[in-house]
Backbone as CSV, one residue per row, in Angstrom:
resi,resn,N_x,N_y,N_z,CA_x,CA_y,CA_z,C_x,C_y,C_z
1,MET,12.157,-25.584,-20.762,12.528,-24.191,-20.539,13.495,-23.731,-21.623
2,THR,13.169,-22.628,-22.276,14.014,-22.103,-23.336,15.330,-21.604,-22.754
3,PRO,16.490,-21.997,-23.346,17.766,-21.524,-22.837,17.810,-20.001,-22.806
4,GLY,18.309,-19.457,-21.700,18.428,-18.017,-21.566,17.186,-17.335,-21.024
5,THR,16.073,-18.095,-20.877,14.858,-17.512,-20.321,15.028,-17.313,-18.819
6,PRO,14.809,-16.100,-18.307,14.999,-15.883,-16.867,13.935,-16.597,-16.051
7,ALA,14.286,-16.964,-14.820,13.290,-17.493,-13.900,12.283,-16.398,-13.586
8,VAL,11.049,-16.786,-13.296,10.059,-15.789,-12.899,10.442,-15.192,-11.549
9,LEU,10.877,-16.043,-10.620,11.352,-15.579,-9.316,12.791,-16.030,-9.128
10,ASP,13.665,-15.091,-8.827,15.067,-15.404,-8.571,15.487,-14.588,-7.351
11,ILE,15.526,-15.257,-6.195,15.800,-14.596,-4.922,17.155,-15.079,-4.427
12,ARG,18.025,-14.134,-4.126,19.405,-14.468,-3.796,19.815,-13.877,-2.450
13,GLY,19.882,-14.740,-1.433,20.372,-14.319,-0.121,19.566,-13.199,0.511
14,VAL,18.250,-13.263,0.388,17.392,-12.181,0.876,17.184,-12.291,2.382
15,THR,17.445,-11.187,3.057,17.162,-11.077,4.479,16.183,-9.937,4.707
16,LYS,15.454,-10.025,5.806,14.582,-8.934,6.237,14.667,-8.822,7.740
17,ILE,15.113,-7.654,8.191,15.277,-7.386,9.614,14.399,-6.200,9.985
18,TYR,13.609,-6.370,11.033,12.810,-5.279,11.572,13.446,-4.811,12.870
19,GLY,13.444,-3.506,13.085,14.100,-2.970,14.271,15.584,-2.836,14.006
20,GLY,16.383,-3.155,15.003,17.832,-3.125,14.833,18.483,-1.828,15.236
21,HIS,17.690,-0.866,15.734,18.259,0.408,16.133,18.286,0.580,17.648
22,GLY,17.861,-0.443,18.346,17.837,-0.360,19.798,18.401,-1.629,20.403
23,PRO,17.869,-2.054,21.565,18.348,-3.295,22.200,18.175,-4.489,21.274
24,ALA,19.043,-5.459,21.423,19.002,-6.640,20.559,17.655,-7.349,20.635
25,GLU,16.973,-7.235,21.796,15.696,-7.912,21.958,14.623,-7.366,21.013
26,THR,14.825,-6.145,20.507,13.825,-5.536,19.627,14.078,-5.860,18.149
27,THR,15.171,-6.523,17.845,15.506,-6.859,16.466,14.845,-8.177,16.082
28,VAL,14.106,-8.149,14.964,13.423,-9.353,14.479,14.007,-9.728,13.122
29,HIS,14.551,-10.926,13.021,15.074,-11.440,11.758,13.956,-12.243,11.090
30,ALA,13.167,-11.565,10.257,12.008,-12.214,9.638,12.428,-13.193,8.546
31,LEU,13.460,-12.841,7.775,14.019,-13.729,6.756,15.524,-13.785,6.945
32,ARG,16.091,-14.974,6.825,17.502,-15.182,7.143,18.271,-15.733,5.942
33,GLY,18.388,-14.918,4.902,19.192,-15.325,3.755,18.502,-16.309,2.842
34,ILE,17.277,-16.007,2.469,16.488,-16.893,1.600,17.049,-16.859,0.166
35,THR,17.282,-18.034,-0.382,17.638,-18.177,-1.796,16.621,-19.108,-2.436
36,LEU,16.014,-18.647,-3.531,14.910,-19.386,-4.129,14.825,-19.047,-5.607
37,ARG,14.614,-20.065,-6.424,14.439,-19.877,-7.864,13.181,-20.623,-8.292
38,VAL,12.285,-19.908,-8.939,11.033,-20.492,-9.409,10.950,-20.282,-10.915
39,GLU,10.940,-21.380,-11.652,10.924,-21.305,-13.104,9.514,-21.039,-13.628
40,ARG,9.453,-20.581,-14.855,8.183,-20.318,-15.506,7.347,-21.597,-15.570
41,GLY,6.096,-21.488,-15.180,5.190,-22.630,-15.208,5.127,-23.423,-13.925
42,ASP,5.924,-23.063,-12.925,5.880,-23.798,-11.664,4.698,-23.321,-10.821
43,TYR,4.316,-24.148,-9.869,3.201,-23.868,-8.962,3.711,-24.210,-7.572
44,VAL,4.015,-23.177,-6.796,4.708,-23.341,-5.525,3.797,-22.953,-4.372
45,ALA,3.673,-23.835,-3.396,2.969,-23.522,-2.155,4.009,-23.204,-1.083
46,ILE,3.839,-22.075,-0.423,4.752,-21.640,0.638,4.019,-21.772,1.960
47,MET,4.564,-22.606,2.849,3.896,-22.930,4.101,4.749,-22.519,5.299
48,GLY,4.097,-22.389,6.423,4.805,-22.062,7.654,3.829,-21.554,8.697
49,ARG,4.177,-21.755,9.958,3.322,-21.272,11.040,3.434,-19.756,11.165
50,SER,2.572,-19.191,11.974,2.642,-17.760,12.249,4.026,-17.410,12.773
51,GLY,4.634,-16.377,12.202,5.975,-15.974,12.614,7.088,-16.656,11.853
52,SER,6.725,-17.516,10.883,7.751,-18.251,10.134,8.449,-17.387,9.092
53,GLY,7.809,-16.289,8.698,8.373,-15.424,7.667,7.655,-15.505,6.341
54,LYS,6.609,-16.328,6.247,5.955,-16.512,4.943,5.242,-15.249,4.476
55,SER,4.632,-14.494,5.392,3.970,-13.250,4.989,4.988,-12.198,4.562
56,THR,6.117,-12.151,5.260,7.187,-11.229,4.862,7.709,-11.588,3.478
57,LEU,7.893,-12.881,3.238,8.363,-13.322,1.927,7.343,-12.968,0.850
58,MET,6.043,-13.153,1.143,5.027,-12.817,0.163,5.061,-11.324,-0.176
59,ASN,5.229,-10.481,0.840,5.278,-9.038,0.594,6.463,-8.656,-0.276
60,ILE,7.575,-9.343,-0.095,8.749,-9.063,-0.934,8.515,-9.584,-2.349
61,LEU,7.956,-10.792,-2.474,7.660,-11.333,-3.798,6.710,-10.416,-4.564
62,GLY,5.758,-9.821,-3.845,4.782,-8.949,-4.474,5.250,-7.520,-4.642
63,CYS,6.514,-7.247,-4.326,7.074,-5.886,-4.434,6.302,-4.903,-3.566
64,LEU,5.767,-5.398,-2.442,5.093,-4.560,-1.467,6.021,-4.167,-0.330
65,ASP,7.172,-4.807,-0.261,8.205,-4.510,0.728,9.554,-4.789,0.084
66,VAL,10.605,-4.257,0.674,11.945,-4.449,0.123,12.798,-5.206,1.133
67,PRO,13.709,-6.063,0.671,14.575,-6.784,1.604,15.604,-5.870,2.248
68,THR,16.077,-6.285,3.402,17.165,-5.564,4.059,18.466,-5.777,3.309
69,ALA,18.658,-6.986,2.807,19.845,-7.318,2.018,19.485,-8.429,1.048
70,GLY,20.328,-8.606,0.028,20.092,-9.624,-0.978,19.457,-9.028,-2.222
71,ARG,19.246,-9.865,-3.229,18.687,-9.427,-4.515,17.428,-10.215,-4.842
72,TYR,16.509,-9.531,-5.524,15.286,-10.155,-5.989,15.070,-9.745,-7.431
73,LEU,15.075,-10.742,-8.313,14.791,-10.509,-9.726,13.434,-11.116,-10.051
74,LEU,12.537,-10.305,-10.583,11.212,-10.737,-10.992,11.157,-10.757,-12.506
75,ASP,11.057,-11.941,-13.066,11.009,-12.104,-14.518,12.197,-11.403,-15.182
76,GLY,13.365,-11.470,-14.535,14.586,-10.905,-15.077,14.862,-9.469,-14.685
77,THR,13.912,-8.793,-14.022,14.096,-7.404,-13.607,14.569,-7.344,-12.166
78,ASP,15.679,-6.640,-11.912,16.198,-6.481,-10.559,15.329,-5.470,-9.832
79,VAL,14.505,-5.975,-8.928,13.533,-5.120,-8.236,14.222,-4.043,-7.406
80,GLY,15.384,-4.370,-6.852,16.081,-3.419,-5.989,16.563,-2.178,-6.709
81,SER,16.595,-2.188,-8.025,17.083,-1.047,-8.778,15.975,-0.072,-9.170
82,LEU,14.723,-0.368,-8.777,13.587,0.404,-9.249,13.139,1.454,-8.238
83,GLN,12.660,2.574,-8.758,12.019,3.596,-7.937,10.564,3.182,-7.697
84,GLU,9.886,3.889,-6.768,8.541,3.490,-6.380,7.569,3.487,-7.559
85,HIS,7.628,4.510,-8.426,6.693,4.524,-9.555,6.979,3.377,-10.523
86,GLN,8.269,2.993,-10.629,8.607,1.852,-11.476,8.109,0.547,-10.855
87,LEU,8.163,0.457,-9.523,7.637,-0.718,-8.832,6.128,-0.846,-9.055
88,SER,5.429,0.280,-9.043,3.983,0.251,-9.275,3.667,-0.303,-10.660
89,ILE,4.436,0.130,-11.650,4.239,-0.372,-13.018,4.546,-1.867,-13.079
90,LEU,5.634,-2.274,-12.420,6.016,-3.691,-12.408,4.931,-4.541,-11.769
91,ARG,4.411,-4.087,-10.636,3.342,-4.827,-9.971,2.135,-4.978,-10.887
92,ASN,1.768,-3.914,-11.559,0.592,-3.946,-12.423,0.771,-4.888,-13.607
93,ARG,1.962,-4.902,-14.184,2.188,-5.666,-15.406,2.631,-7.104,-15.168
94,LYS,3.307,-7.346,-14.057,3.944,-8.651,-13.868,3.291,-9.540,-12.817
95,ILE,2.488,-8.951,-11.902,1.952,-9.725,-10.784,0.438,-9.607,-10.728
96,GLY,-0.230,-10.752,-10.590,-1.661,-10.773,-10.312,-1.870,-11.210,-8.877
97,PHE,-2.517,-10.381,-8.078,-2.690,-10.650,-6.649,-4.065,-11.241,-6.362
98,VAL,-4.083,-12.253,-5.487,-5.327,-12.801,-4.954,-5.166,-12.860,-3.434
99,PHE,-6.055,-12.155,-2.719,-5.952,-12.074,-1.263,-7.082,-12.853,-0.597
100,GLN,-6.870,-13.188,0.659,-7.866,-13.928,1.427,-9.188,-13.163,1.518
101,SER,-9.114,-11.843,1.631,-10.313,-11.026,1.858,-10.924,-10.476,0.569
102,PHE,-10.516,-10.999,-0.582,-11.078,-10.681,-1.904,-10.683,-9.285,-2.397
103,ASN,-10.837,-8.251,-1.537,-10.454,-6.872,-1.889,-11.169,-6.358,-3.141
104,LEU,-12.442,-6.689,-3.256,-13.241,-6.133,-4.341,-13.812,-4.779,-3.929
105,ILE,-14.107,-3.938,-4.916,-14.640,-2.610,-4.648,-16.162,-2.696,-4.581
106,PRO,-16.774,-2.331,-3.441,-18.239,-2.361,-3.348,-18.869,-1.411,-4.359
107,ARG,-20.103,-1.716,-4.711,-20.893,-0.882,-5.633,-20.272,-0.792,-7.034
108,MET,-19.361,-1.690,-7.314,-18.847,-1.831,-8.675,-19.137,-3.255,-9.126
109,SER,-19.541,-3.410,-10.352,-19.864,-4.736,-10.869,-18.624,-5.626,-10.923
110,ALA,-18.869,-6.931,-11.076,-17.753,-7.861,-11.251,-16.899,-7.447,-12.440
111,LEU,-17.564,-7.061,-13.529,-16.835,-6.641,-14.727,-15.965,-5.426,-14.435
112,ALA,-16.502,-4.429,-13.764,-15.732,-3.217,-13.463,-14.567,-3.526,-12.531
113,ASN,-14.773,-4.432,-11.569,-13.678,-4.814,-10.674,-12.538,-5.462,-11.448
114,VAL,-12.884,-6.326,-12.383,-11.845,-7.021,-13.159,-11.138,-6.056,-14.107
115,GLU,-11.851,-5.038,-14.562,-11.253,-4.057,-15.474,-10.260,-3.125,-14.780
116,LEU,-10.332,-3.013,-13.449,-9.536,-2.005,-12.743,-8.034,-2.056,-13.041
117,PRO,-7.361,-3.204,-12.870,-5.915,-3.207,-13.144,-5.591,-2.915,-14.600
118,LEU,-6.503,-3.269,-15.497,-6.300,-2.952,-16.910,-6.403,-1.446,-17.142
119,ALA,-7.326,-0.801,-16.424,-7.449,0.652,-16.527,-6.190,1.326,-16.003
120,TYR,-5.696,0.850,-14.858,-4.469,1.427,-14.301,-3.301,1.239,-15.262
121,GLY,-3.320,0.132,-15.989,-2.240,-0.142,-16.932,-2.365,0.590,-18.254
122,GLY,-3.447,1.343,-18.436,-3.589,2.161,-19.639,-4.295,1.494,-20.803
123,ALA,-4.921,0.331,-20.577,-5.638,-0.331,-21.671,-6.856,0.484,-22.083
124,LYS,-7.169,0.476,-23.360,-8.315,1.215,-23.866,-9.618,0.499,-23.458
125,PRO,-10.718,1.258,-23.366,-11.969,0.676,-22.865,-12.399,-0.615,-23.552
126,ALA,-12.344,-0.674,-24.865,-12.783,-1.876,-25.570,-11.900,-3.071,-25.221
127,GLU,-10.590,-2.835,-25.109,-9.667,-3.914,-24.753,-9.879,-4.347,-23.311
128,ARG,-10.110,-3.379,-22.429,-10.383,-3.712,-21.028,-11.607,-4.621,-20.927
129,ARG,-12.652,-4.252,-21.623,-13.885,-5.030,-21.540,-13.684,-6.429,-22.115
130,ARG,-13.010,-6.532,-23.236,-12.782,-7.835,-23.853,-12.010,-8.760,-22.920
131,ARG,-10.937,-8.253,-22.355,-10.091,-9.087,-21.504,-10.788,-9.427,-20.186
132,ALA,-11.532,-8.463,-19.636,-12.244,-8.722,-18.380,-13.342,-9.757,-18.587
133,LEU,-14.079,-9.657,-19.675,-15.106,-10.654,-19.961,-14.502,-12.036,-20.154
134,ALA,-13.369,-12.097,-20.845,-12.702,-13.382,-21.056,-12.259,-13.987,-19.734
135,ALA,-11.735,-13.150,-18.836,-11.274,-13.643,-17.534,-12.449,-14.144,-16.699
136,LEU,-13.571,-13.439,-16.734,-14.744,-13.880,-15.979,-15.325,-15.166,-16.553
137,GLU,-15.289,-15.318,-17.858,-15.704,-16.593,-18.467,-14.798,-17.724,-18.002
138,LEU,-13.530,-17.430,-17.924,-12.546,-18.443,-17.529,-12.830,-19.005,-16.136
139,VAL,-13.289,-18.148,-15.213,-13.562,-18.602,-13.843,-15.021,-18.984,-13.645
140,GLY,-15.775,-19.086,-14.751,-17.142,-19.564,-14.677,-18.160,-18.542,-14.232
141,LEU,-17.874,-17.257,-14.436,-18.792,-16.210,-13.992,-19.251,-15.325,-15.145
142,GLY,-19.309,-15.891,-16.327,-19.758,-15.107,-17.467,-21.187,-14.621,-17.341
143,ASP,-21.976,-15.283,-16.474,-23.363,-14.866,-16.267,-23.532,-13.978,-15.041
144,ARG,-22.424,-13.530,-14.463,-22.493,-12.682,-13.254,-21.741,-11.369,-13.437
145,VAL,-21.482,-10.986,-14.670,-20.613,-9.827,-14.909,-21.196,-8.530,-14.375
146,GLY,-22.522,-8.430,-14.296,-23.135,-7.196,-13.824,-23.429,-7.179,-12.345
147,HIS,-23.108,-8.248,-11.635,-23.398,-8.331,-10.209,-22.331,-7.616,-9.382
148,GLU,-22.780,-6.936,-8.324,-21.865,-6.313,-7.380,-21.451,-7.332,-6.324
149,PRO,-20.347,-7.071,-5.599,-19.856,-8.053,-4.625,-20.899,-8.527,-3.624
150,ASN,-21.772,-7.623,-3.140,-22.761,-8.042,-2.142,-23.857,-8.918,-2.725
151,GLU,-23.853,-9.092,-4.041,-24.808,-9.976,-4.706,-24.178,-11.328,-5.060
152,LEU,-22.952,-11.534,-4.626,-22.212,-12.759,-4.928,-21.855,-13.489,-3.645
153,SER,-21.749,-14.809,-3.721,-21.273,-15.589,-2.576,-19.780,-15.346,-2.373
154,GLY,-19.270,-15.807,-1.230,-17.838,-15.654,-0.972,-16.997,-16.338,-2.028
155,GLY,-17.410,-17.541,-2.429,-16.658,-18.254,-3.463,-16.684,-17.529,-4.793
156,GLN,-17.841,-16.953,-5.135,-17.932,-16.195,-6.379,-17.083,-14.928,-6.317
157,GLN,-17.065,-14.266,-5.156,-16.222,-13.079,-5.010,-14.751,-13.430,-5.210
158,GLN,-14.335,-14.571,-4.659,-12.935,-14.943,-4.825,-12.636,-15.302,-6.282
159,ARG,-13.592,-15.857,-6.975,-13.376,-16.136,-8.393,-13.282,-14.841,-9.213
160,VAL,-14.047,-13.819,-8.820,-13.875,-12.506,-9.448,-12.466,-11.988,-9.193
161,ALA,-11.966,-12.175,-7.960,-10.617,-11.730,-7.625,-9.568,-12.468,-8.463
162,VAL,-9.784,-13.760,-8.689,-8.862,-14.522,-9.536,-8.914,-13.998,-10.971
163,ALA,-10.125,-13.729,-11.469,-10.264,-13.176,-12.817,-9.536,-11.840,-12.924
164,ARG,-9.681,-10.994,-11.921,-8.994,-9.699,-11.914,-7.479,-9.895,-11.969
165,ALA,-6.975,-10.875,-11.217,-5.541,-11.138,-11.199,-5.034,-11.633,-12.546
166,LEU,-5.869,-12.387,-13.264,-5.448,-12.972,-14.537,-5.611,-12.032,-15.724
167,ALA,-6.440,-11.005,-15.580,-6.811,-10.177,-16.724,-5.624,-9.467,-17.359
168,THR,-4.593,-9.163,-16.579,-3.426,-8.454,-17.117,-2.378,-9.394,-17.697
169,SER,-2.658,-10.695,-17.720,-1.697,-11.699,-18.203,-0.369,-11.599,-17.454
170,PRO,-0.390,-11.701,-16.123,0.830,-11.493,-15.339,1.819,-12.640,-15.488
171,SER,3.089,-12.338,-15.222,4.114,-13.390,-15.184,3.922,-14.283,-13.970
172,LEU,3.388,-13.697,-12.875,3.245,-14.407,-11.610,1.854,-14.182,-11.043
173,LEU,1.180,-15.266,-10.660,-0.041,-15.179,-9.882,0.346,-15.433,-8.429
174,LEU,0.147,-14.422,-7.581,0.556,-14.486,-6.178,-0.696,-14.519,-5.312
175,ALA,-0.925,-15.647,-4.652,-2.155,-15.851,-3.890,-1.830,-16.024,-2.407
176,ASP,-2.427,-15.172,-1.580,-2.187,-15.201,-0.135,-3.409,-15.790,0.564
177,GLU,-3.294,-17.048,1.016,-4.387,-17.759,1.685,-5.697,-17.589,0.899
178,PRO,-5.720,-17.917,-0.384,-6.892,-17.599,-1.212,-8.156,-18.341,-0.834
179,THR,-8.031,-19.428,-0.063,-9.221,-20.183,0.334,-9.527,-20.035,1.819
180,GLY,-8.826,-19.127,2.490,-8.952,-19.006,3.943,-10.335,-18.622,4.427
181,ASN,-11.114,-17.910,3.602,-12.451,-17.469,4.001,-13.561,-18.235,3.303
182,LEU,-13.228,-19.386,2.717,-14.206,-20.097,1.887,-14.646,-21.407,2.519
183,ASP,-15.873,-21.831,2.172,-16.340,-23.142,2.592,-15.699,-24.215,1.714
184,THR,-15.979,-25.467,2.036,-15.308,-26.576,1.356,-15.586,-26.581,-0.147
185,ARG,-16.838,-26.384,-0.543,-17.190,-26.416,-1.965,-16.517,-25.272,-2.718
186,SER,-16.553,-24.068,-2.141,-15.932,-22.916,-2.795,-14.418,-23.071,-2.859
187,THR,-13.840,-23.670,-1.823,-12.399,-23.938,-1.840,-12.037,-24.832,-3.017
188,GLU,-12.809,-25.894,-3.227,-12.545,-26.795,-4.348,-12.674,-26.070,-5.674
189,ASP,-13.695,-25.209,-5.788,-13.889,-24.459,-7.037,-12.674,-23.587,-7.350
190,VAL,-12.193,-22.866,-6.348,-11.049,-21.966,-6.562,-9.790,-22.764,-6.865
191,LEU,-9.566,-23.861,-6.140,-8.374,-24.667,-6.383,-8.426,-25.329,-7.760
192,ASP,-9.613,-25.716,-8.206,-9.735,-26.273,-9.551,-9.343,-25.236,-10.608
193,ILE,-9.744,-23.979,-10.391,-9.363,-22.915,-11.319,-7.848,-22.739,-11.317
194,LEU,-7.236,-22.739,-10.139,-5.779,-22.598,-10.072,-5.085,-23.764,-10.762
195,ASP,-5.658,-24.962,-10.649,-5.096,-26.117,-11.358,-5.090,-25.873,-12.864
196,ARG,-6.199,-25.343,-13.387,-6.287,-25.090,-14.827,-5.321,-23.977,-15.243
197,VAL,-5.223,-22.963,-14.405,-4.288,-21.869,-14.698,-2.860,-22.392,-14.732
198,SER,-2.523,-23.257,-13.783,-1.190,-23.851,-13.744,-0.947,-24.715,-14.973
199,ALA,-1.955,-25.512,-15.352,-1.802,-26.392,-16.511,-1.591,-25.606,-17.795
200,SER,-2.046,-24.347,-17.823,-1.877,-23.515,-19.020,-0.477,-22.931,-19.128
201,GLY,0.346,-23.106,-18.062,1.704,-22.580,-18.095,1.939,-21.367,-17.222
202,ARG,0.900,-20.906,-16.506,1.059,-19.752,-15.627,1.866,-20.136,-14.389
203,THR,2.671,-19.217,-13.890,3.461,-19.431,-12.679,2.665,-18.960,-11.471
204,ILE,2.576,-19.812,-10.452,1.773,-19.503,-9.263,2.633,-19.664,-8.010
205,ALA,2.549,-18.678,-7.118,3.098,-18.799,-5.767,1.941,-18.587,-4.803
206,LEU,1.701,-19.570,-3.965,0.533,-19.579,-3.097,0.975,-19.713,-1.639
207,ILE,0.520,-18.792,-0.799,0.792,-18.857,0.638,-0.365,-19.583,1.303
208,THR,-0.074,-20.610,2.090,-1.139,-21.350,2.757,-0.604,-22.033,4.003
209,HIS,-1.508,-22.308,4.933,-1.147,-23.130,6.092,-1.879,-24.465,6.054
210,GLU,-2.612,-24.711,4.967,-3.432,-25.910,4.867,-2.761,-26.951,3.970
211,ASP,-2.543,-28.134,4.519,-1.880,-29.198,3.768,-2.674,-29.602,2.527
212,GLU,-4.012,-29.613,2.629,-4.823,-30.043,1.494,-4.760,-29.036,0.347
213,VAL,-4.521,-27.773,0.661,-4.341,-26.761,-0.386,-2.962,-26.919,-1.017
214,ALA,-1.942,-27.074,-0.174,-0.577,-27.239,-0.677,-0.439,-28.491,-1.526
215,ALA,-1.270,-29.495,-1.267,-1.193,-30.753,-2.020,-1.502,-30.566,-3.494
216,ARG,-2.155,-29.457,-3.857,-2.489,-29.212,-5.261,-1.312,-28.601,-6.030
217,ALA,-0.293,-28.117,-5.313,0.850,-27.459,-5.954,1.836,-28.489,-6.495
218,LYS,2.747,-28.020,-7.343,3.800,-28.879,-7.882,5.009,-28.938,-6.958
219,ARG,5.104,-27.960,-6.078,6.290,-27.831,-5.228,5.871,-27.191,-3.909
220,VAL,6.443,-27.651,-2.798,6.094,-27.122,-1.486,7.354,-26.649,-0.767
221,LEU,7.297,-25.406,-0.288,8.357,-24.848,0.543,7.820,-24.680,1.957
222,ARG,8.624,-25.027,2.946,8.236,-24.798,4.341,9.265,-23.880,4.997
223,LEU,8.743,-22.843,5.656,9.592,-21.880,6.348,9.475,-22.074,7.854
224,VAL,10.602,-21.968,8.526,10.656,-21.954,9.990,11.639,-20.874,10.394
225,ASP,11.176,-19.908,11.185,12.034,-18.839,11.702,12.846,-18.156,10.608
226,GLY,12.207,-17.899,9.468,12.858,-17.134,8.414,13.773,-17.910,7.502
227,ASP,13.796,-19.236,7.641,14.627,-20.093,6.787,13.742,-21.097,6.048
228,ILE,14.137,-21.459,4.832,13.492,-22.559,4.125,14.065,-23.863,4.661
229,VAL,13.219,-24.678,5.301,13.688,-25.933,5.887,13.280,-27.136,5.051
230,GLU,12.394,-26.912,4.088,11.983,-28.002,3.197,11.643,-27.412,1.830
231,ASP,12.089,-28.087,0.802,11.773,-27.710,-0.572,11.549,-29.008,-1.330
232,SER,10.284,-29.406,-1.447,9.964,-30.712,-2.023,9.172,-30.553,-3.307
233,ARG,9.495,-31.382,-4.277,8.839,-31.376,-5.582,7.756,-32.447,-5.595
234,GLN,6.518,-32.053,-5.932,5.401,-32.990,-5.984,5.018,-33.371,-7.408
235,ALA,5.358,-32.500,-8.358,5.063,-32.769,-9.760,6.064,-31.990,-10.599
236,PRO,6.440,-32.509,-11.745,7.416,-31.820,-12.581,6.832,-30.573,-13.240
237,VAL,7.719,-29.667,-13.608,7.307,-28.490,-14.389,7.427,-28.880,-15.852
238,ASP,6.468,-29.686,-16.310,6.577,-30.223,-17.663,5.279,-30.066,-18.443
239,GLY,4.448,-29.115,-18.000,3.198,-28.877,-18.701,3.441,-28.154,-20.005
240,PRO,2.378,-27.781,-20.696,2.521,-27.071,-21.966,3.147,-25.711,-21.746
241,PRO,3.792,-25.151,-22.760,4.379,-23.825,-22.615,3.292,-22.781,-22.445
242,PRO,3.643,-21.578,-21.922,2.626,-20.543,-21.773,1.906,-20.300,-23.097
243,ARG,0.595,-20.213,-23.034,-0.209,-20.015,-24.237,-1.461,-19.249,-23.834
244,LEU,-2.255,-18.918,-24.817,-3.517,-18.265,-24.521,-4.412,-19.238,-23.776
245,LEU,-4.922,-18.814,-22.607,-5.941,-19.601,-21.955,-7.209,-19.541,-22.808
246,GLN,-8.069,-20.481,-22.609,-9.337,-20.465,-23.324,-10.198,-19.321,-22.791
247,ALA,-11.385,-19.189,-23.327,-12.353,-18.166,-22.920,-11.940,-16.798,-23.437
248,GLY,-11.542,-16.725,-24.690,-11.440,-15.430,-25.327,-10.098,-14.779,-25.333
249,GLY,-9.052,-15.453,-24.879,-7.732,-14.902,-25.080,-7.103,-14.235,-23.898
250,VAL,-7.426,-14.635,-22.655,-6.695,-14.149,-21.495,-5.395,-14.919,-21.437
251,GLN,-4.274,-14.241,-21.567,-2.998,-14.935,-21.653,-2.544,-15.396,-20.276
């Protein structure tokens, strides 16, 4: 790690409380002072049962929700200081999202789906196409660029979603139960892609309840009732520095 390089995720005493304006029974402490630092190139699996706070934490990491108290710095930027339009720009430039339900746009080709965040970010058409094609090659779908979601298997749809997340060269790949809707073979395919992305130096935070999925990460966090109760390292953050991934220059 280069001296002075900010952590990709730097969370300091973050709490999230829902309710709180009525009887104490209606107040929910979803997060209870979470402090977490994730360095560039790490691959973190966040685990916990329903109600543990992992979904709330994911929403805060993705700048989809704001903490009640505490600070969150994403790649050195204090998220709490930003207005909504600035948060939208930050999400587009710094975070690649992968969801359990794929969230692809029907009646749009795989290529057009992958180009979407690049279009929102203002990339010119030729650059959008180049980067989207490179991302689809990276996930093994270079021969499916013209297919619409209903012409693809669930595993292929999720690989399109991963390509879309990678196309903007984000600081953070944030995956929420990315294999939850997949069969065993498709799960392995997606996890193999995440392994390669991690090996290239990309930072990944993955929400999962499956031990076999978490086993692929370098680090595992377990949440119980809004607290981190376990933070275990499975592999060092000692891979190559961030570089151009293969398949045409998706960073």
